Each structure stands twice: as structure tokens, then as C-alpha cells.
XYZ file of C-alpha atoms in Angstrom:
754
model
C 127.205 128.280 84.153
C 129.904 126.758 86.345
C 131.655 124.409 83.913
C 135.353 124.747 84.814
C 137.206 121.470 85.493
C 134.397 119.328 84.105
C 135.776 116.483 82.005
C 134.932 116.266 78.336
C 133.114 112.979 78.939
C 130.997 114.542 81.662
C 130.230 117.565 79.488
C 128.996 115.235 76.753
C 126.750 113.399 79.227
C 125.373 116.713 80.534
C 124.652 117.745 76.968
C 122.872 114.428 76.412
C 120.755 114.961 79.550
C 119.717 118.403 78.323
C 118.798 117.137 74.884
C 116.764 114.282 76.367
C 114.421 116.966 77.675
C 111.832 118.901 75.723
C 112.543 122.539 74.957
C 110.298 123.759 77.749
C 111.583 121.191 80.229
C 115.095 122.343 79.447
C 114.703 125.577 81.412
C 115.220 123.490 84.548
C 118.516 122.153 83.187
C 119.604 125.705 82.273
C 119.002 127.118 85.741
C 122.154 128.901 86.953
C 121.013 130.162 90.338
C 118.434 132.516 91.821
C 114.663 132.110 92.144
C 112.644 130.522 89.349
C 108.953 129.688 88.913
C 107.736 127.054 86.458
C 104.050 126.495 85.751
C 103.621 123.070 84.137
C 100.509 121.585 82.544
C 99.374 117.995 83.275
C 101.597 115.474 81.521
C 104.402 117.979 80.892
C 106.935 115.788 82.668
C 107.650 117.917 85.733
C 109.554 115.204 87.587
C 111.568 114.278 84.480
C 112.545 117.907 83.931
C 113.301 118.429 87.611
C 115.475 115.301 87.802
C 117.447 116.382 84.733
C 117.802 119.922 86.054
C 118.917 118.604 89.451
C 121.623 116.390 87.915
C 122.955 119.268 85.813
C 122.992 121.623 88.817
C 124.828 119.024 90.948
C 127.513 118.541 88.288
C 128.009 122.168 87.314
C 128.035 123.542 90.855
C 130.152 120.639 92.167
C 127.743 119.796 94.948
C 128.632 117.246 97.617
C 127.463 115.915 100.964
C 128.234 119.159 102.818
C 126.718 121.323 100.059
C 123.608 119.635 98.766
C 120.672 120.190 96.508
C 117.415 119.642 98.440
C 114.416 118.392 96.463
C 111.042 118.645 98.206
C 108.013 116.718 96.937
C 104.449 116.251 98.120
C 104.294 112.482 98.793
C 106.702 109.698 99.697
C 105.967 107.849 96.444
C 106.810 110.972 94.406
C 110.000 111.394 96.440
C 111.039 107.813 95.651
C 110.423 108.294 91.926
C 112.413 111.492 91.577
C 115.222 110.110 93.768
C 115.627 107.159 91.400
C 115.704 109.409 88.329
C 118.371 111.692 89.785
C 120.489 108.724 90.873
C 120.399 107.293 87.363
C 121.734 110.565 85.967
C 124.459 110.755 88.621
C 125.537 107.186 87.895
C 125.952 108.098 84.231
C 127.942 111.180 85.296
C 129.988 109.055 87.735
C 129.102 111.415 90.593
C 128.469 110.340 94.207
C 124.800 110.114 95.269
C 125.328 112.099 98.481
C 125.155 115.430 96.657
C 121.367 115.666 96.946
C 118.536 114.765 99.306
C 114.852 114.258 98.576
C 112.290 115.031 101.267
C 108.617 115.413 101.851
C 107.931 118.668 103.687
C 107.172 116.793 106.905
C 110.304 114.688 106.532
C 112.452 117.783 106.064
C 110.840 119.542 109.020
C 111.372 116.532 111.262
C 115.021 116.226 110.190
C 115.679 119.826 111.204
C 113.730 119.543 114.460
C 115.394 116.284 115.541
C 118.898 117.611 114.922
C 118.254 120.514 117.298
C 115.923 119.232 120.053
C 116.957 122.009 122.437
C 115.618 124.610 119.987
C 112.673 122.714 118.519
C 111.353 121.247 121.763
C 111.064 117.883 119.980
C 113.203 114.987 121.127
C 113.017 111.188 121.136
C 110.678 111.270 124.127
C 108.195 113.604 122.445
C 105.024 111.781 121.425
C 103.510 112.396 118.010
C 99.725 112.387 118.165
C 98.019 109.865 115.926
C 94.952 111.090 114.051
C 92.713 109.242 116.508
C 94.484 110.749 119.524
C 94.267 114.200 117.997
C 90.520 113.794 117.530
C 90.133 112.770 121.151
C 92.213 115.714 122.330
C 90.150 118.102 120.208
C 86.924 116.772 121.743
C 88.335 117.231 125.230
C 89.401 120.753 124.273
C 85.843 121.451 123.066
C 84.431 120.267 126.400
C 86.878 122.429 128.353
C 86.129 125.459 126.165
C 82.393 125.009 126.779
C 83.045 124.961 130.529
C 85.172 128.115 130.262
C 82.878 130.002 127.866
C 79.280 129.229 128.908
C 77.990 132.562 127.544
C 79.387 131.998 124.056
C 78.174 128.403 124.031
C 74.698 129.553 125.078
C 74.687 132.075 122.220
C 75.456 129.286 119.747
C 72.922 127.005 121.392
C 70.096 129.532 121.048
C 70.986 130.173 117.419
C 67.854 131.360 115.699
C 64.207 130.440 116.166
C 64.735 128.502 119.410
C 61.603 127.960 121.517
C 63.377 126.200 124.378
C 61.898 122.750 123.655
C 64.047 120.200 125.534
C 64.543 117.582 122.802
C 65.661 120.296 120.357
C 67.967 121.707 123.011
C 69.590 118.288 123.495
C 69.939 117.822 119.734
C 71.679 121.184 119.407
C 74.015 120.418 122.315
C 74.998 117.104 120.705
C 75.491 118.742 117.304
C 77.653 121.535 118.707
C 79.726 119.215 120.911
C 80.020 116.352 118.458
C 80.146 118.014 115.034
C 80.274 121.796 114.660
C 82.848 122.777 117.291
C 85.218 119.790 116.759
C 85.172 120.418 113.004
C 85.832 124.133 113.511
C 88.699 123.385 115.911
C 90.235 120.710 113.703
C 90.228 122.871 110.575
C 91.194 126.235 112.060
C 93.967 124.844 114.254
C 95.527 123.262 111.182
C 95.032 126.409 109.085
C 96.410 128.684 111.804
C 99.451 126.540 112.533
C 100.255 126.281 108.834
C 100.141 130.079 108.637
C 102.413 130.632 111.655
C 99.428 132.070 113.500
C 99.276 131.579 117.286
C 96.026 131.617 119.292
C 96.818 135.211 120.314
C 97.408 136.138 116.652
C 94.062 134.595 115.744
C 92.341 136.601 118.476
C 93.826 139.768 116.931
C 92.582 138.748 113.485
C 89.119 138.148 114.974
C 89.043 141.726 116.278
C 89.325 143.210 112.778
C 86.120 144.894 111.568
C 84.233 143.110 108.819
C 83.922 144.662 105.389
C 80.141 145.128 105.543
C 77.787 144.843 108.522
C 75.792 141.652 108.659
C 72.614 143.659 109.392
C 72.448 144.514 105.684
C 71.304 140.937 105.098
C 68.092 141.190 107.145
C 69.729 139.390 110.048
C 69.840 136.184 107.983
C 72.961 135.319 109.922
C 73.723 136.413 113.448
C 77.083 138.072 113.922
C 78.653 135.213 115.835
C 82.327 135.836 116.748
C 83.348 132.718 114.831
C 87.068 133.462 114.585
C 87.180 134.362 118.288
C 85.510 131.030 119.095
C 88.071 129.253 116.897
C 90.899 131.128 118.632
C 89.538 130.089 122.025
C 89.353 126.434 120.981
C 92.881 126.705 119.563
C 94.215 128.151 122.836
C 92.612 125.431 124.942
C 93.897 122.723 122.570
C 97.462 124.083 122.728
C 97.337 124.257 126.520
C 96.197 120.639 126.755
C 98.736 119.522 124.155
C 101.605 121.089 126.113
C 100.307 119.596 129.361
C 100.546 116.151 127.768
C 103.944 116.864 126.105
C 102.697 115.790 122.693
C 102.835 117.287 119.194
C 100.775 116.871 116.050
C 101.887 116.847 112.407
C 101.192 120.567 112.086
C 103.788 121.270 114.791
C 106.647 119.785 112.765
C 107.140 122.667 110.346
C 106.574 125.169 113.156
C 109.300 123.431 115.165
C 111.683 123.579 112.185
C 111.031 127.308 111.805
C 111.720 127.755 115.523
C 115.083 126.089 115.013
C 115.945 128.389 112.115
C 115.278 131.466 114.236
C 118.690 130.794 115.760
C 121.179 132.687 113.504
C 124.008 130.208 113.992
C 121.907 127.132 113.253
C 120.205 128.850 110.317
C 123.629 129.687 108.859
C 124.716 126.049 109.238
C 121.694 124.762 107.323
C 122.041 127.434 104.639
C 125.680 126.438 104.085
C 124.665 122.788 103.835
C 121.818 123.408 101.333
C 122.939 125.055 98.101
C 119.461 125.258 96.569
C 115.904 123.984 96.970
C 113.830 122.487 94.143
C 110.146 122.197 95.097
C 107.657 120.029 93.215
C 103.835 120.395 93.376
C 104.307 123.933 94.680
C 100.609 124.727 94.223
C 99.934 122.536 97.276
C 102.236 124.455 99.646
C 101.049 126.451 102.625
C 102.438 129.813 103.708
C 104.438 128.137 106.474
C 106.013 125.599 104.110
C 106.969 128.341 101.668
C 108.654 130.329 104.462
C 110.650 127.297 105.610
C 111.928 126.494 102.112
C 112.803 130.126 101.414
C 114.930 130.286 104.553
C 116.818 127.147 103.564
C 117.280 128.320 99.962
C 118.730 131.704 100.937
C 122.490 132.164 100.522
C 123.625 134.881 102.972
C 127.000 135.257 101.213
C 125.612 136.057 97.776
C 122.260 137.308 99.166
C 120.626 135.147 96.510
C 117.549 132.937 96.871
C 118.328 129.647 95.095
C 114.736 128.472 94.989
C 113.090 126.681 92.047
C 109.353 126.078 92.409
C 107.478 123.863 89.938
C 103.734 123.362 90.039
C 100.411 123.811 88.281
C 97.780 126.142 89.784
C 95.220 124.389 87.593
C 95.782 121.142 89.516
C 95.242 122.659 92.980
C 92.659 120.224 94.381
C 93.434 120.150 98.123
C 92.870 123.698 99.321
C 89.297 123.301 100.617
C 90.163 120.516 103.069
C 93.878 121.068 103.838
C 95.959 124.203 104.522
C 97.320 124.018 100.956
C 96.734 127.408 99.338
C 97.579 127.945 95.624
C 97.407 131.716 96.207
C 101.019 131.770 97.374
C 102.399 129.885 94.370
C 100.429 132.131 92.009
C 101.855 135.162 93.812
C 105.385 133.724 93.518
C 104.838 133.192 89.779
C 103.727 136.809 89.367
C 106.828 138.045 91.179
C 109.159 135.960 89.018
C 107.304 136.947 85.850
C 108.128 140.584 86.571
C 111.780 139.576 87.076
C 111.768 137.460 83.852
C 112.304 134.287 85.871
C 108.949 132.695 85.104
C 108.581 129.859 82.588
C 105.795 127.636 81.322
C 105.947 123.941 80.506
C 102.971 123.625 78.195
C 103.921 120.676 75.983
C 102.518 117.329 77.113
C 102.846 113.974 75.397
C 100.517 112.005 77.667
C 97.191 112.376 75.888
C 95.532 112.023 72.514
C 95.171 115.458 70.800
C 91.364 115.339 71.109
C 91.650 114.800 74.872
C 93.973 117.810 75.080
C 91.476 119.939 73.132
C 88.643 118.881 75.431
C 90.661 119.779 78.546
C 91.591 123.172 77.103
C 87.970 123.941 76.260
C 86.872 123.077 79.793
C 89.613 125.320 81.187
C 88.447 128.358 79.203
C 84.714 127.724 79.622
C 85.029 127.307 83.396
C 86.414 130.815 83.847
C 83.283 132.300 82.250
C 80.784 129.916 83.842
C 79.869 132.370 86.630
C 81.089 135.498 88.370
C 84.196 134.306 90.190
C 85.118 137.799 91.422
C 88.926 137.863 91.571
C 89.406 134.084 91.931
C 88.726 132.270 88.625
C 89.273 128.511 88.724
C 92.020 128.380 86.122
C 95.128 130.131 84.949
C 94.761 130.449 81.161
C 97.491 128.012 80.188
C 96.628 125.665 77.322
C 98.114 122.193 77.002
C 99.982 121.751 73.708
C 100.852 118.457 71.974
C 104.559 117.733 71.701
C 106.466 118.103 68.402
C 106.729 115.134 66.071
C 110.399 114.591 66.984
C 109.735 114.434 70.725
C 112.002 111.952 72.567
C 109.081 110.437 74.489
C 107.974 107.117 73.057
C 104.370 107.000 71.830
C 103.799 110.671 72.641
C 100.211 111.915 72.148
C 99.150 108.340 71.348
C 96.480 107.204 68.941
C 93.136 106.034 70.241
C 89.401 106.704 70.267
C 89.957 110.200 71.731
C 86.856 111.566 73.489
C 83.447 109.949 73.894
C 80.486 111.647 75.551
C 77.172 110.047 76.417
C 74.010 110.773 78.415
C 72.502 107.425 79.533
C 68.993 107.244 80.935
C 70.067 106.071 84.397
C 73.173 105.230 86.410
C 72.461 101.529 85.825
C 72.697 102.120 82.066
C 75.782 104.263 82.654
C 77.629 101.539 84.553
C 76.568 98.895 82.034
C 77.904 100.990 79.136
C 81.201 101.565 80.953
C 81.636 97.877 81.712
C 80.968 96.797 78.146
C 83.305 99.463 76.752
C 86.090 98.408 79.137
C 85.613 94.744 78.211
C 85.778 95.588 74.523
C 88.866 97.822 74.787
C 90.927 95.528 77.009
C 90.049 92.519 74.868
C 91.452 94.375 71.845
C 94.532 95.684 73.711
C 95.523 93.312 76.566
C 98.568 95.424 77.476
C 96.494 98.557 78.135
C 94.989 99.788 81.402
C 91.735 101.501 82.341
C 90.262 103.450 85.242
C 86.892 104.721 86.401
C 87.375 107.908 88.400
C 84.571 109.233 90.593
C 84.090 112.027 93.092
C 83.062 110.140 96.242
C 84.178 106.983 98.057
C 80.581 105.762 98.139
C 80.573 105.864 94.333
C 83.736 103.721 94.247
C 82.079 101.024 96.339
C 78.859 101.171 94.302
C 80.631 100.903 90.925
C 82.830 98.018 92.115
C 79.809 96.134 93.432
C 77.890 96.629 90.175
C 80.795 95.632 87.911
C 82.013 92.571 89.836
C 79.767 90.095 87.931
C 80.952 91.432 84.558
C 84.610 91.320 85.598
C 84.275 87.707 86.788
C 83.059 86.525 83.401
C 85.302 88.810 81.322
C 88.974 89.110 80.562
C 89.928 91.965 82.879
C 90.762 92.421 86.552
C 88.675 94.772 88.697
C 90.698 96.630 91.328
C 89.145 98.705 94.105
C 91.621 101.582 94.468
C 90.219 102.532 97.855
C 90.427 99.133 99.523
C 93.811 99.659 101.220
C 92.457 102.780 102.874
C 89.436 100.881 104.155
C 91.658 98.094 105.491
C 93.741 100.646 107.387
C 90.624 101.989 109.122
C 89.772 98.626 110.678
C 91.342 99.244 114.128
C 89.765 102.678 114.492
C 86.344 101.420 113.373
C 86.477 98.533 115.837
C 87.531 100.915 118.593
C 84.633 103.258 117.750
C 82.063 100.452 117.912
C 83.637 99.027 121.097
C 83.432 102.445 122.771
C 79.738 102.640 121.882
C 79.063 99.148 123.216
C 80.945 99.951 126.417
C 79.054 103.228 126.961
C 75.915 103.175 124.775
C 74.395 106.051 126.770
C 77.093 108.466 125.490
C 75.773 110.752 122.702
C 79.329 111.155 121.381
C 79.964 107.412 121.098
C 76.494 106.715 119.710
C 76.886 109.289 116.949
C 80.404 108.036 116.091
C 79.120 104.457 115.871
C 76.317 105.493 113.517
C 78.860 107.307 111.330
C 80.928 104.111 111.034
C 77.844 102.066 110.173
C 76.996 104.598 107.494
C 80.568 104.639 106.111
C 80.320 100.850 105.744
C 76.919 101.202 104.028
C 75.024 99.405 106.793
C 72.706 102.356 107.469
C 71.550 105.304 105.378
C 72.698 108.862 105.973
C 70.508 110.244 108.744
C 70.498 113.091 111.215
C 72.845 111.206 113.519
C 73.118 114.068 115.998
C 69.365 114.060 116.554
C 69.237 110.293 117.035
C 72.301 110.263 119.302
C 71.320 113.273 121.400
C 69.218 110.933 123.572
C 70.608 107.430 122.938
C 68.197 105.701 125.341
C 65.170 107.105 123.487
C 66.635 106.061 120.139
C 67.608 102.536 121.182
C 64.702 101.681 123.500
C 61.919 104.271 123.009
C 58.985 104.413 125.389
C 55.321 104.191 124.355
C 54.998 107.988 124.059
C 58.094 108.443 121.880
C 57.727 109.795 118.356
C 57.735 106.920 115.825
C 60.954 106.368 113.894
C 61.140 106.354 110.099
C 61.830 102.963 108.416
C 65.500 103.806 107.736
C 65.884 104.912 111.360
C 64.352 101.651 112.549
C 66.950 99.766 110.492
C 69.730 101.649 112.293
C 68.048 100.974 115.634
C 67.804 97.218 114.958
C 71.477 97.057 113.969
C 72.577 98.849 117.130
C 70.363 96.627 119.271
C 71.851 93.479 117.730
C 75.326 94.741 118.630
C 74.240 95.456 122.204
C 72.718 91.981 122.462
C 76.006 90.451 121.297
C 77.825 92.498 123.923
C 75.817 90.739 126.642
C 76.470 87.271 125.208
C 80.067 87.280 123.889
C 83.497 87.768 125.462
C 85.375 90.886 124.394
C 87.686 89.237 121.827
C 84.818 87.355 120.153
C 82.734 90.540 120.175
C 85.276 92.204 117.874
C 84.773 89.445 115.319
C 80.986 89.848 115.570
C 81.357 93.602 114.973
C 83.571 92.907 111.936
C 80.938 90.576 110.473
C 78.259 93.205 111.121
C 80.335 95.723 109.155
C 80.592 93.193 106.271
C 84.381 93.183 106.292
C 86.139 91.395 103.434
C 88.703 88.625 103.910
C 91.678 90.958 104.445
C 89.748 93.074 106.932
C 88.606 89.986 108.828
C 92.224 88.819 108.999
C 93.174 92.172 110.515
C 90.317 91.812 112.995
C 91.511 88.336 113.989
C 94.991 89.677 114.724
C 93.551 92.462 116.865
C 91.259 90.044 118.708
C 94.199 87.696 119.352
C 96.249 90.576 120.730
C 93.418 91.707 123.017
C 92.928 88.143 124.293
C 96.678 87.657 124.777
C 97.252 90.915 126.665
C 94.028 91.056 128.670
C 93.357 87.358 129.176
C 90.339 85.276 128.150
C 88.130 86.934 130.791
C 88.903 90.474 129.622
C 86.168 93.034 130.198
C 84.946 95.212 127.375
C 86.387 98.237 129.157
C 89.836 96.634 129.150
C 89.450 95.760 125.469
C 88.648 99.416 124.725
C 91.810 100.479 126.567
C 93.951 98.037 124.572
C 92.386 99.045 121.252
C 93.037 102.688 122.108
C 96.702 101.868 122.721
C 96.932 99.875 119.482
C 95.438 102.700 117.412
C 97.722 105.242 119.084
C 100.969 103.286 118.984
C 100.773 101.546 115.599
C 100.924 102.993 112.103
C 97.566 102.130 110.533
C 97.775 104.681 107.738
C 96.855 103.582 104.213
C 99.597 101.492 102.639
C 101.629 103.146 99.928
C 102.589 100.783 97.171
C 106.234 100.618 96.270
C 105.228 102.108 92.951
C 102.022 103.284 91.350
C 101.925 100.152 89.145
C 99.369 98.496 91.442
C 96.814 101.013 90.128
C 97.868 101.010 86.464
C 98.492 97.351 85.694
C 97.710 96.065 82.227
C 94.391 94.303 81.712
C 93.048 95.957 84.872
C 90.160 98.309 85.533
C 90.905 100.467 88.584
C 88.058 102.264 90.352
C 89.112 105.131 92.602
C 88.351 108.725 93.551
C 89.544 111.660 91.496
C 91.651 112.949 94.393
C 93.513 109.638 94.624
C 94.176 109.610 90.873
C 96.424 112.683 90.920
C 99.834 111.767 89.522
C 98.582 108.634 87.709
C 97.460 107.967 84.143
C 95.761 105.188 82.182
C 95.149 104.356 78.541
C 91.389 104.601 79.030
C 89.743 106.848 81.619
C 86.018 106.853 82.369
C 84.431 109.792 84.191
C 80.791 109.003 85.035
C 78.244 110.871 87.180
C 79.231 114.307 85.835
C 76.260 116.288 87.119
C 75.891 119.966 87.860
C 75.107 119.074 91.465
C 78.751 117.973 91.822
C 80.630 119.924 89.131
C 80.676 122.748 90.098
C 78.149 121.961 92.847
C 77.215 124.149 95.775
C 78.584 124.458 99.287
C 76.636 122.110 101.536
C 75.210 123.193 104.884
C 73.772 120.183 106.791
C 70.165 120.697 107.813
C 71.090 119.837 111.368
C 73.468 122.825 111.480
C 71.059 125.432 110.139
C 69.853 126.479 113.572
C 72.916 128.771 113.488
C 72.051 130.175 110.053
C 72.416 129.313 106.372
C 76.173 128.976 106.498
C 78.861 126.527 107.521
C 80.817 127.738 110.548
C 84.088 126.107 109.467
C 83.909 127.382 105.878
C 83.238 130.921 107.112
C 86.133 130.884 109.572
C 88.569 129.539 106.984
C 87.475 132.140 104.409
C 87.929 134.929 106.954
C 91.405 133.737 107.975
C 92.545 133.328 104.377
C 91.254 136.789 103.479
C 93.475 138.146 106.241
C 96.480 136.120 105.027
C 95.934 137.358 101.470
C 95.944 140.961 102.692
C 92.249 141.554 102.008
C 89.471 143.100 104.076
C 87.776 140.840 106.601
C 84.463 139.594 105.136
C 81.324 139.289 107.235
C 79.676 135.892 107.698
C 77.470 136.036 104.609
C 80.241 137.331 102.338
C 82.671 134.743 103.720
C 80.160 131.973 102.999
C 79.828 133.247 99.421
C 83.619 133.298 99.046
C 83.861 129.763 100.392
C 81.205 128.647 97.920
C 83.137 130.102 94.985
C 86.388 128.490 96.140
C 84.671 125.123 96.566
C 83.079 125.287 93.091
C 86.382 126.342 91.500
C 88.199 123.444 93.125
C 85.576 120.938 91.955
C 86.104 122.137 88.374
C 89.877 121.774 88.757
C 89.249 118.252 90.045
C 87.283 117.492 86.878
C 90.197 118.878 84.830
C 92.661 116.647 86.710
C 90.478 113.619 85.963
C 90.271 114.459 82.266
C 94.033 114.802 81.966
C 94.685 111.314 83.407
C 93.584 109.792 80.058
C 96.042 108.794 77.333
C 93.987 107.206 74.530
C 90.319 107.495 75.521
C 88.437 109.928 77.715
C 84.869 108.673 78.251
C 82.499 111.186 79.862
C 78.917 110.676 80.911
C 76.057 112.150 82.912
C 72.972 109.966 83.368
C 69.677 111.775 83.066
C 68.518 110.176 86.321
C 70.900 109.806 89.230
C 70.797 109.720 93.051
C 70.188 112.979 94.854
C 72.546 111.618 97.502
C 74.828 108.611 97.107
C 74.007 107.372 100.587
C 70.769 106.121 98.967
C 71.788 105.262 95.360
C 68.429 103.626 94.635
C 66.503 106.912 94.936
C 66.867 108.458 91.475
C 65.774 111.874 90.327
C 66.289 114.028 87.260
C 69.789 115.536 87.371
C 71.218 118.275 85.156
C 74.598 117.489 83.560
C 77.719 119.472 84.289
C 77.365 122.617 82.139
C 80.953 122.316 80.895
C 80.129 119.135 78.970
C 78.448 121.302 76.334
C 81.774 122.873 75.364
C 83.295 119.447 74.746
C 80.543 118.320 72.417
C 77.630 120.746 72.006
C 75.361 118.145 70.403
C 74.219 115.473 72.844
C 74.725 111.943 71.609
C 73.335 108.681 72.921
């Protein structure tokens, strides 16, 4: 340790910081340089340990503004929390706050790129694509690719069992243009960029032979060149992006790595950054890991000052983002061989019975099926803290674990509501949450519990409402585009998706309905009759088109908002948008002009979900929060309720939409991602069927980790349930059928109780 010239008072404070940490947190405060990997269980206090370790490192290594410690976290809210903790320690040590910086990975990348615009290609005039603009650019790239590759598109169009019937041909064209190819492009471009893989690199990967010929599977899947198609879409997208002089979020880290290719600039940054501490390392991509390693490398000592803290068992983003826990696991294995790997297994968050239940699920999940070489969990049990732990109310008392199997979801929600009312009446300072898998379940539970909350003593908070409010401009733009050009299959399908997201229409085969919008909206006498749920969607769309003919553009936006059943906050947002359209376009504005203005508003303004200044908005006392399991990561409550725990969801199966099965019984995007990741992991290239099987295993494993994350949010009570009858799909929650419970519930409590 570097302790020379430290005052006695400061040494005493450093000693106090170390002893405020648990034994297994203390490894971060004892770090003296070099690489280190720390695998921490839920509730182990990663940020507390990292903040203490950062303060000790700053003091002992005499860090300052020109020689800083860089802390990298996953979200802005996490960055704010750890920044405050480190500052408190530095104030006690009477050290200046400029000796460290806290970044998100995108914030760090942008800081590097902006300081060196000549190397990064990013300057103040460079436009960052909004999500909506990126989607539009991807769709244009798909159209251009189809024009450039008619043979490949025809091969996809023919698929299997195609008799040439015109309506089916139009449906397939709409599905490929509007769903399959945009989804493939969106996912693979992000995956490739996050792996430092150019379009040309992806073409080379696509040329690798597959591990086993697809013919062995009785031609159940044609040998489409899926990765080559993805590479072609990627190349067209990049060409169009450069033509427009725009970048997307995935370009930020690539731009920072471009900057660091310059030896002089790289040396400057390495002198400025003494070490890098990374939190939530299980959610890093290969590209992010490479960037942080370059910054953490000290060319003078040839030492990598890189501390990575994470939990592979909480990796819940890898099936829909480029996050890949493989690389953190590999880093842990490397450091374990070098005796630089540590575990933080003590957690004071939860009641001992909740900890036991989570540990049992962890072990049982790994034997649930044949996972090949990718089991869901690293065998790392959570341990209660010692009796003399410094944390107040560690491993608190409470009911522990309750498990029930109601007859129906109505009974399930009623039982939850009554239990919440009872618990919060007894303990007004406590908090509760219902955590579910899907957004549709959030809305359903909130709607069903509102009457009980109104007549009871607790607040009901919809944890997803800020996200829905932030989607208002894009939803209005989508509906306005449809009303402006109702004959467009793309706009018709997008409008139906919005109506479904707002629970105005059921989940249907939107591509089939939108493939010929005129026939759907105003069918002739010889048209095939529509089903009742399809007629409902038709009537809703017709009412919007009627309003278009009768209302001015600004008033039409309000009518659309009322059709979508917006709440008061959403209607207020709509009013502001309508006022802006009327102000900028005039009272006689055409709908086309309104669409242009809405497009500009969505592109130029930040309509992302609001981040609360702290997480307290979700965990307030005397409040029941309803939110998705993904959103609950990093939070905890006294009482946590996990309903709807059915085998269909946990672990579930990979879903292939019926409308996509003309290509085969696989999902094009899942296959392509599995093939690319196999290449990045140094494995043989799987064929389509094998890749689909791999993707299915990865999806199931991640769903079980999501269940584990939900369980470990609970402090005093973990309430689990699986109704015997539940919806087959939550787009139609009234249609109940017999559903098997998640098989892991048996290991928590083998005997079923009512």
C-alpha cells in the first residue's frame, strides 16, 4: 500500500472506512493495483464496497485531477448514487473531489470522442440519431437492400410451401419489409457494432462453414444465408448513415476506440486515468470491455489497473441488448487463476428464509434441463451477514416466504391486494411491490387493484407510467402518419401496433391485415369475412379516418389521444404538442405539415423515460409499486409479490410468430445473434437449427435469472404464486386456460398450499 506522508488523522479515517465494510466488501478497500474480479451476490452492497474502495485508493495513491480514478456504472441513477458516497468519504478525509470521475459507458465514450473530434469524426455539428430516426433509417435501408438484392429477397419471399397466391405473397412482403428484416437489421447492427465488427467483418463471419449441415434435419429449415443478409443490411445502413452525417448510440464507443488508436492520445488518457472501477460488469459488451481495458492500462508499469464488480447471476439483458455475461465470466476465470478473484457472498438485505429460497432456485435451475455448456447460474450461494454486521436491521425479521396456487388470476390479484392492505396497515413505514414479467401485466394489475387502493390505506403506483408518458409524441406521430397515408402497409401496421400497446385492440396478425390496407379498412363484397376482434380494430381505424376528414390537424391530435385513452398527464402532453403544431403551422395546417412538425419534435427533443432523482419514487413507504422485473433491478422493498409464475414464462420457450413461420420454425434474428456470438466466443458456427436451439437455451436461462432477481428484491416477505388458470396470452387476459406452474416453485416448498 502507498501510505507514506498520510497524516495520522487521515490514516484513522481510512481505517474507519475499511472497518465500516463487511469482510468480503473489504477486498475492494485493500486493492493495491492490478486487475481484480469480484463476483457479488444480490444485496451484497457492491456500490458501498466500491465507494469505500475508491476513497481508499484515492487517498493512498494520492490521486488528483490530472491522475484520476474512473468509476463506470450502468445507469445515470447508479452513477449519481456512487458519486455521492465517494464524495462523502473524501469530505471526511479532507480530500478534493476532483480526484475521481463517475461515468456511464456512453458518457465516457462521448467525453473521449468530443475531446478529439478530428480522430473520432464526432463534433458539435454531428447529429445523434433519436430512436425514432434510427428506426426510419433502418426501414429505408431495408428498402434499399431489397432493391439491391432482389434474388435474396425472392428466396426469403418464397420461403417454404408457397403456392404463389397473391394475398399470401402480399402478406409475406409486408412481414419481411415491416417486421423480419427491420428487426434483423436493428439487432445485428447493434450486436456487430458492440463487438467491433464491420459489415465486411460480418460478411467474413457469414462465410464460415456451419458445424453440421442443415440437411440432417429433413430440410425443416432452408439454409438461408442469414448472417450474409444481416451484413448486407448493415452495409447499406452504414452507407446511408454516413451520407446523412449522423451517428447512433452504438457509434459512441466505436468512436472512442478510434480515438485511442492514436498512440499519443491514448498515452494522454492513460496518464490521466490511474485505474478503472467498473460496476455491473456482467452487462458489458466486448467493445465496452476493450475500451475500459485500454484506459486502465499503465504503459510505464505495464500493469492493468482494472477492477470489475458484477454478478453473472443477475445478467438479465443479454437477449435484447449486446450485453454478454460471457466476457465477465471469462475475466473472472482469468483472475481466479491469478488469485485475483474474490466473492462477495454476504448479504443483509433479505430475511434468511428468502435467502434460502433464492439459493434453492439457483441450484435447481442448473439441473432443470440440459443446458449444454451454458447453465443459467454460477454456483454462488447468498449468505446472511454475521450478527455484528454494521448494517442496521440486516437480514430483517418478517413473514419470510409465502407460496400459493390460487384458482384463477382474479383470485391471485385479490389475495395480493388483501395481503398488501394487511401488511401496510400493520407497518405504515414499510413498502411493497408487485413485480411481473410483461408491461401488459403491469397495466392489468393496476387496473384491477385501483378500487381496493382507493378504499384502503396505501398508495398504488404504476412504475411504468413515466415510460408510457414519454412515448406520447412517437405514438401520436405514428397515428398521424397512418391517417395521412392510410394506404401504406408500413404505417397501417405501425398504427395497429400502437393501438394494441394501448390495449385498444387485441394482438392480431397485423402484417396480414396491413398488407392490403384498403381491403382491411373497406372490404368489398367478395372479401373474406373478418373475425370479431378484427372488426373491432377495423371500426377503430375507421373512426380515426372519419375524424381526419372532419377535424383540423391540431384538434385531430387530441381526438387520437382520447382514442388511445390517455390519462391526465398524457393528455397534457398532447395539448402542448397540439399547441406547438398550431403555433408553428398555423390554424389551417394540413395533416402532412403536422406530420412533418411531429417528426421534428420527436427527433429534436429528449422524450426518453424520466429518471427520478433517486429511486425513492418507487420505494416510498405506504406504497404498492407495480412494475416489470427488468425495471426492478437495483431496487428493494419490504414486501415483494411475484404472481403469474407459470412454466410458460419461467423458463418459457423461444417464441416464433405464426406469421414468420413461412421461413421455417425459427426466428431469423435469434439465429443470427446466436451465430455471431458463437463466433465471438471462439466456437464453431452453428447451423440454423442448432443456433435456434442455442438461442432457446439462452432465453430460458435468462428468464430464470430474471426470476432470481425478482426474488432477491424482497427484504421481509417474498410472496410467490401461480394461478391454476391464467391467460394463454396477456393480450387477451379474459381467455383463461390451465397453466402449469414454474417447475422451480417445487424446490421452494414441495407441498402445495392454498
